[in-house]
mmCIF file of C-alpha atoms in Angstrom:
data_model
loop_
_atom_site.group_PDB
_atom_site.id
_atom_site.type_symbol
_atom_site.label_atom_id
_atom_site.label_comp_id
_atom_site.label_asym_id
_atom_site.label_seq_id
_atom_site.Cartn_x
_atom_site.Cartn_y
_atom_site.Cartn_z
ATOM 1 C CA MET A 20 82.751 26.711 60.607
ATOM 2 C CA PRO A 21 79.220 26.883 58.860
ATOM 3 C CA SER A 22 75.997 25.794 60.761
ATOM 4 C CA ILE A 23 73.474 23.458 59.116
ATOM 5 C CA LEU A 24 69.950 22.648 60.303
ATOM 6 C CA PHE A 25 68.744 19.019 59.551
ATOM 7 C CA VAL A 26 64.980 19.161 59.749
ATOM 8 C CA PHE A 27 63.321 15.789 60.108
ATOM 9 C CA THR A 28 59.820 14.612 59.670
ATOM 10 C CA SER A 29 57.668 13.693 62.765
ATOM 11 C CA ALA A 30 55.085 11.624 60.739
ATOM 12 C CA ALA A 31 55.141 8.049 61.696
ATOM 13 C CA ASN A 32 52.480 6.492 59.495
ATOM 14 C CA THR A 33 51.653 6.644 55.645
ATOM 15 C CA LEU A 34 48.065 7.301 54.567
ATOM 16 C CA THR A 35 47.889 3.508 53.738
ATOM 17 C CA ASN A 36 48.941 2.846 57.452
ATOM 18 C CA GLU A 37 52.460 1.622 56.900
ATOM 19 C CA PRO A 38 54.989 2.928 59.405
ATOM 20 C CA THR A 39 57.270 5.466 58.065
ATOM 21 C CA GLY A 40 59.461 8.316 59.295
ATOM 22 C CA TRP A 41 62.853 9.735 58.226
ATOM 23 C CA TYR A 42 64.951 7.514 55.936
ATOM 24 C CA LEU A 43 68.095 6.507 57.443
ATOM 25 C CA PRO A 44 70.845 6.873 54.562
ATOM 26 C CA GLU A 45 69.352 10.315 53.670
ATOM 27 C CA ALA A 46 70.350 11.521 56.984
ATOM 28 C CA ALA A 47 73.367 9.425 57.662
ATOM 29 C CA HIS A 48 75.444 9.822 54.410
ATOM 30 C CA PRO A 49 74.983 13.602 54.114
ATOM 31 C CA TYR A 50 75.827 13.849 57.958
ATOM 32 C CA TYR A 51 79.120 12.432 57.428
ATOM 33 C CA VAL A 52 79.980 14.342 54.555
ATOM 34 C CA LEU A 53 79.109 17.494 56.406
ATOM 35 C CA ALA A 54 79.886 16.855 60.129
ATOM 36 C CA PRO A 55 83.728 17.264 59.762
ATOM 37 C CA HIS A 56 83.222 20.649 58.279
ATOM 38 C CA ALA A 57 80.098 22.106 59.828
ATOM 39 C CA LYS A 58 78.092 22.375 62.938
ATOM 40 C CA ILE A 59 74.788 20.514 62.705
ATOM 41 C CA ASP A 60 71.678 20.650 64.587
ATOM 42 C CA PHE A 61 68.602 18.667 64.211
ATOM 43 C CA ALA A 62 64.787 19.715 64.466
ATOM 44 C CA ALA A 63 61.447 18.258 63.698
ATOM 45 C CA PRO A 64 57.896 19.662 64.040
ATOM 46 C CA LYS A 65 57.295 17.656 67.216
ATOM 47 C CA GLY A 66 60.899 18.042 68.668
ATOM 48 C CA PRO A 67 62.792 15.214 70.064
ATOM 49 C CA ASN A 68 63.089 11.739 68.830
ATOM 50 C CA PRO A 69 61.609 11.993 65.325
ATOM 51 C CA PRO A 70 60.453 8.601 63.979
ATOM 52 C CA LEU A 71 62.920 6.596 62.056
ATOM 53 C CA ASP A 72 61.616 4.533 59.086
ATOM 54 C CA GLN A 73 62.414 0.778 60.200
ATOM 55 C CA ALA A 74 62.290 -0.231 56.504
ATOM 56 C CA SER A 75 65.378 2.068 55.871
ATOM 57 C CA VAL A 76 67.262 0.427 58.865
ATOM 58 C CA ASP A 77 66.348 -3.120 57.376
ATOM 59 C CA ALA A 78 67.344 -2.082 53.701
ATOM 60 C CA TYR A 79 70.650 -0.471 54.874
ATOM 61 C CA LYS A 80 71.584 -2.926 57.634
ATOM 62 C CA THR A 81 75.141 -3.535 56.028
ATOM 63 C CA ASP A 82 75.899 -0.014 55.081
ATOM 64 C CA GLU A 83 78.736 1.238 57.211
ATOM 65 C CA GLU A 84 77.680 4.867 57.510
ATOM 66 C CA CYS A 85 74.079 3.802 58.507
ATOM 67 C CA ILE A 86 75.418 1.548 61.171
ATOM 68 C CA LYS A 87 77.807 4.088 62.420
ATOM 69 C CA PHE A 88 74.905 6.834 62.561
ATOM 70 C CA LEU A 89 72.660 4.510 64.666
ATOM 71 C CA ALA A 90 75.521 3.767 67.170
ATOM 72 C CA ASP A 91 77.035 7.392 67.185
ATOM 73 C CA GLU A 92 76.506 8.949 70.668
ATOM 74 C CA THR A 93 76.519 12.569 69.338
ATOM 75 C CA VAL A 94 73.831 11.620 66.726
ATOM 76 C CA LYS A 95 71.835 10.117 69.438
ATOM 77 C CA GLU A 96 72.123 13.245 71.608
ATOM 78 C CA LYS A 97 71.197 15.434 68.703
ATOM 79 C CA LEU A 98 68.119 13.326 68.091
ATOM 80 C CA THR A 99 67.068 13.211 71.757
ATOM 81 C CA ASN A 100 67.370 17.096 71.868
ATOM 82 C CA ALA A 101 65.911 17.906 68.295
ATOM 83 C CA LYS A 102 64.512 21.272 68.391
ATOM 84 C CA LEU A 103 60.965 22.221 67.693
ATOM 85 C CA LEU A 104 60.706 24.397 64.583
ATOM 86 C CA THR A 105 59.405 27.153 66.606
ATOM 87 C CA ASP A 106 62.580 27.292 68.378
ATOM 88 C CA VAL A 107 65.006 27.549 65.404
ATOM 89 C CA LYS A 108 66.588 30.880 64.775
ATOM 90 C CA VAL A 109 67.339 31.379 61.050
ATOM 91 C CA SER A 110 70.256 33.609 62.003
ATOM 92 C CA ASP A 111 72.010 30.661 63.611
ATOM 93 C CA TYR A 112 72.446 28.748 60.398
ATOM 94 C CA ASP A 113 74.045 28.920 56.836
ATOM 95 C CA ALA A 114 71.744 26.081 55.458
ATOM 96 C CA ILE A 115 68.648 23.970 56.060
ATOM 97 C CA PHE A 116 68.514 20.517 54.832
ATOM 98 C CA TYR A 117 65.450 17.940 54.694
ATOM 99 C CA PRO A 118 66.066 14.243 54.612
ATOM 100 C CA GLY A 119 63.431 12.260 53.088
ATOM 101 C CA GLY A 120 61.257 9.265 53.985
ATOM 102 C CA TRP A 121 57.426 9.416 52.970
ATOM 103 C CA GLY A 122 57.060 11.490 56.176
ATOM 104 C CA PRO A 123 57.876 14.968 54.765
ATOM 105 C CA VAL A 124 55.022 14.620 52.275
ATOM 106 C CA LEU A 125 52.672 13.789 55.176
ATOM 107 C CA ASP A 126 53.547 16.486 57.829
ATOM 108 C CA LEU A 127 56.031 19.042 56.724
ATOM 109 C CA ALA A 128 54.484 19.704 53.393
ATOM 110 C CA PHE A 129 51.290 20.956 55.345
ATOM 111 C CA ASP A 130 53.073 22.598 58.282
ATOM 112 C CA PRO A 131 52.690 26.526 58.258
ATOM 113 C CA ILE A 132 55.492 26.648 60.679
ATOM 114 C CA ASN A 133 57.803 24.872 58.384
ATOM 115 C CA ALA A 134 56.586 26.649 55.374
ATOM 116 C CA LYS A 135 57.543 30.018 57.117
ATOM 117 C CA LEU A 136 60.978 28.602 58.289
ATOM 118 C CA ALA A 137 61.865 27.449 54.813
ATOM 119 C CA SER A 138 60.637 30.720 53.365
ATOM 120 C CA ASP A 139 62.605 32.766 56.106
ATOM 121 C CA PHE A 140 65.825 30.835 55.187
ATOM 122 C CA TRP A 141 65.338 31.564 51.447
ATOM 123 C CA ALA A 142 64.691 35.226 52.268
ATOM 124 C CA ALA A 143 67.907 35.344 54.268
ATOM 125 C CA GLY A 144 70.003 33.925 51.487
ATOM 126 C CA LYS A 145 70.629 30.706 52.879
ATOM 127 C CA LEU A 146 71.157 27.297 51.213
ATOM 128 C CA VAL A 147 67.990 25.363 51.002
ATOM 129 C CA ALA A 148 68.561 21.649 50.514
ATOM 130 C CA SER A 149 66.650 18.345 50.335
ATOM 131 C CA VAL A 150 66.758 14.676 49.164
ATOM 132 C CA CYS A 151 64.172 12.108 47.909
ATOM 133 C CA HIS A 152 60.889 13.139 49.443
ATOM 134 C CA GLY A 153 62.569 15.913 51.381
ATOM 135 C CA PRO A 154 61.444 18.586 48.781
ATOM 136 C CA ALA A 155 57.940 17.965 49.807
ATOM 137 C CA ALA A 156 58.841 20.017 52.962
ATOM 138 C CA LEU A 157 59.409 22.985 50.558
ATOM 139 C CA VAL A 158 56.099 23.215 48.475
ATOM 140 C CA ASP A 159 54.815 26.092 50.522
ATOM 141 C CA ALA A 160 58.160 27.897 50.742
ATOM 142 C CA VAL A 161 58.028 31.278 48.920
ATOM 143 C CA ASP A 162 60.410 33.904 47.875
ATOM 144 C CA ALA A 163 59.839 37.712 48.704
ATOM 145 C CA ASP A 164 57.305 38.088 46.056
ATOM 146 C CA GLY A 165 55.072 35.217 47.321
ATOM 147 C CA LYS A 166 55.928 32.898 44.523
ATOM 148 C CA SER A 167 57.175 29.306 45.057
ATOM 149 C CA ILE A 168 60.859 28.834 45.464
ATOM 150 C CA PHE A 169 60.482 26.231 42.738
ATOM 151 C CA ALA A 170 59.112 28.576 40.152
ATOM 152 C CA GLY A 171 61.539 28.825 37.238
ATOM 153 C CA ARG A 172 64.112 26.562 38.876
ATOM 154 C CA ASN A 173 65.424 23.210 38.162
ATOM 155 C CA PHE A 174 64.891 20.438 40.867
ATOM 156 C CA THR A 175 64.764 16.750 41.372
ATOM 157 C CA GLY A 176 63.214 14.383 43.906
ATOM 158 C CA PHE A 177 61.775 10.991 44.087
ATOM 159 C CA SER A 178 60.354 10.488 40.722
ATOM 160 C CA ASP A 179 56.781 9.184 39.751
ATOM 161 C CA ALA A 180 58.504 6.169 38.109
ATOM 162 C CA GLU A 181 60.188 5.369 41.271
ATOM 163 C CA GLU A 182 56.899 5.541 43.175
ATOM 164 C CA GLU A 183 55.133 3.377 40.560
ATOM 165 C CA TYR A 184 58.052 0.907 40.607
ATOM 166 C CA LEU A 185 57.880 0.376 44.454
ATOM 167 C CA GLY A 186 53.913 0.436 44.238
ATOM 168 C CA THR A 187 53.872 3.431 46.616
ATOM 169 C CA THR A 188 51.807 6.026 44.789
ATOM 170 C CA LYS A 189 48.909 5.988 47.363
ATOM 171 C CA ARG A 190 51.227 6.466 50.476
ATOM 172 C CA ALA A 191 51.116 10.229 50.570
ATOM 173 C CA PRO A 192 48.618 12.979 49.437
ATOM 174 C CA PHE A 193 50.639 13.785 46.428
ATOM 175 C CA LEU A 194 53.340 12.720 44.090
ATOM 176 C CA LEU A 195 56.372 14.866 44.425
ATOM 177 C CA GLU A 196 57.397 15.331 40.980
ATOM 178 C CA ASP A 197 53.913 16.206 39.883
ATOM 179 C CA LYS A 198 53.352 18.703 42.728
ATOM 180 C CA ILE A 199 56.533 20.530 42.231
ATOM 181 C CA ILE A 200 56.045 20.696 38.308
ATOM 182 C CA SER A 201 52.767 22.342 39.233
ATOM 183 C CA LEU A 202 54.606 25.036 41.176
ATOM 184 C CA GLY A 203 56.682 25.864 38.269
ATOM 185 C CA GLY A 204 59.772 23.754 38.845
ATOM 186 C CA SER A 205 61.537 21.916 35.947
ATOM 187 C CA PHE A 206 62.186 18.293 36.852
ATOM 188 C CA THR A 207 65.079 16.134 35.820
ATOM 189 C CA LYS A 208 66.079 12.622 36.983
ATOM 190 C CA ALA A 209 68.775 9.984 36.623
ATOM 191 C CA ASP A 210 68.887 7.976 33.488
ATOM 192 C CA LYS A 211 68.211 4.733 35.450
ATOM 193 C CA LEU A 212 65.731 4.176 38.303
ATOM 194 C CA PHE A 213 67.214 4.890 41.693
ATOM 195 C CA GLY A 214 70.415 6.231 40.199
ATOM 196 C CA SER A 215 72.155 9.197 41.997
ATOM 197 C CA HIS A 216 71.081 12.667 40.515
ATOM 198 C CA VAL A 217 71.584 15.974 42.338
ATOM 199 C CA VAL A 218 70.361 19.409 40.981
ATOM 200 C CA VAL A 219 72.034 22.725 42.112
ATOM 201 C CA ASP A 220 70.191 25.778 40.889
ATOM 202 C CA GLY A 221 71.588 28.754 42.793
ATOM 203 C CA ARG A 222 70.798 28.350 46.553
ATOM 204 C CA LEU A 223 68.347 25.412 46.006
ATOM 205 C CA ILE A 224 69.885 21.981 46.144
ATOM 206 C CA THR A 225 67.974 18.734 45.611
ATOM 207 C CA GLY A 226 68.679 14.933 45.331
ATOM 208 C CA GLN A 227 66.526 12.595 43.802
ATOM 209 C CA ASN A 228 66.528 9.297 46.081
ATOM 210 C CA PRO A 229 68.653 7.582 48.666
ATOM 211 C CA SER A 230 71.421 6.920 46.175
ATOM 212 C CA SER A 231 71.827 10.601 45.824
ATOM 213 C CA ALA A 232 72.190 11.322 49.609
ATOM 214 C CA THR A 233 76.004 11.324 49.567
ATOM 215 C CA ASP A 234 76.157 13.535 46.518
ATOM 216 C CA THR A 235 73.680 15.898 48.123
ATOM 217 C CA GLY A 236 75.852 16.241 51.042
ATOM 218 C CA LYS A 237 78.805 17.008 48.805
ATOM 219 C CA ALA A 238 76.826 19.648 46.853
ATOM 220 C CA ILE A 239 75.972 21.362 49.985
ATOM 221 C CA LEU A 240 79.461 21.267 51.322
ATOM 222 C CA LYS A 241 80.766 22.651 47.928
ATOM 223 C CA ALA A 242 78.086 25.454 48.165
ATOM 224 C CA LEU A 243 79.060 26.417 51.544
ATOM 225 C CA GLU A 244 82.650 26.726 50.669
#
């Protein structure tokens, strides 16, 4: 059975001082795609109990998998015992996955320990996956030549248009789409705002937004098979 590391943000507030954290469906939906087929561990920069974005709880309060995730005793245990990034051994895993929320743009994007971890996963030939704002955690990940893992590759993530629609362009230090294009990535998105869209480019798997979370999980599962 393959092993997957979910890496959550530890950031609890945006630049404009709204509460933030990890976004519930972006963890819950992939988790239940993958959990029957893989061993899953959780980690975060500050370790145990990474902050959950309450707005995502409110927005998905009728979503069956989100309700299940919040009540799941196994999930609660994994969150309570989330590893520090410094305690992660790359050799223990086949894939790394970053759920979104605005948090990753605030902490993981600037965390040298995370940058090394993501780079080490890439160098070891592992799958590197993320959804929504999760790709922000990979902006400092590099290949063996020191080039961005996005350079010359296709990707997606929360789009500028989606940020503008929500009025959230000032919440984080950069806009994900613009930042990764500047690293040499080629951005694509769904035809409609907030539509599901997943890009698989070799070992790099990215999903655009919360609606893409289930399909991102399916893409990870297919790649592991």
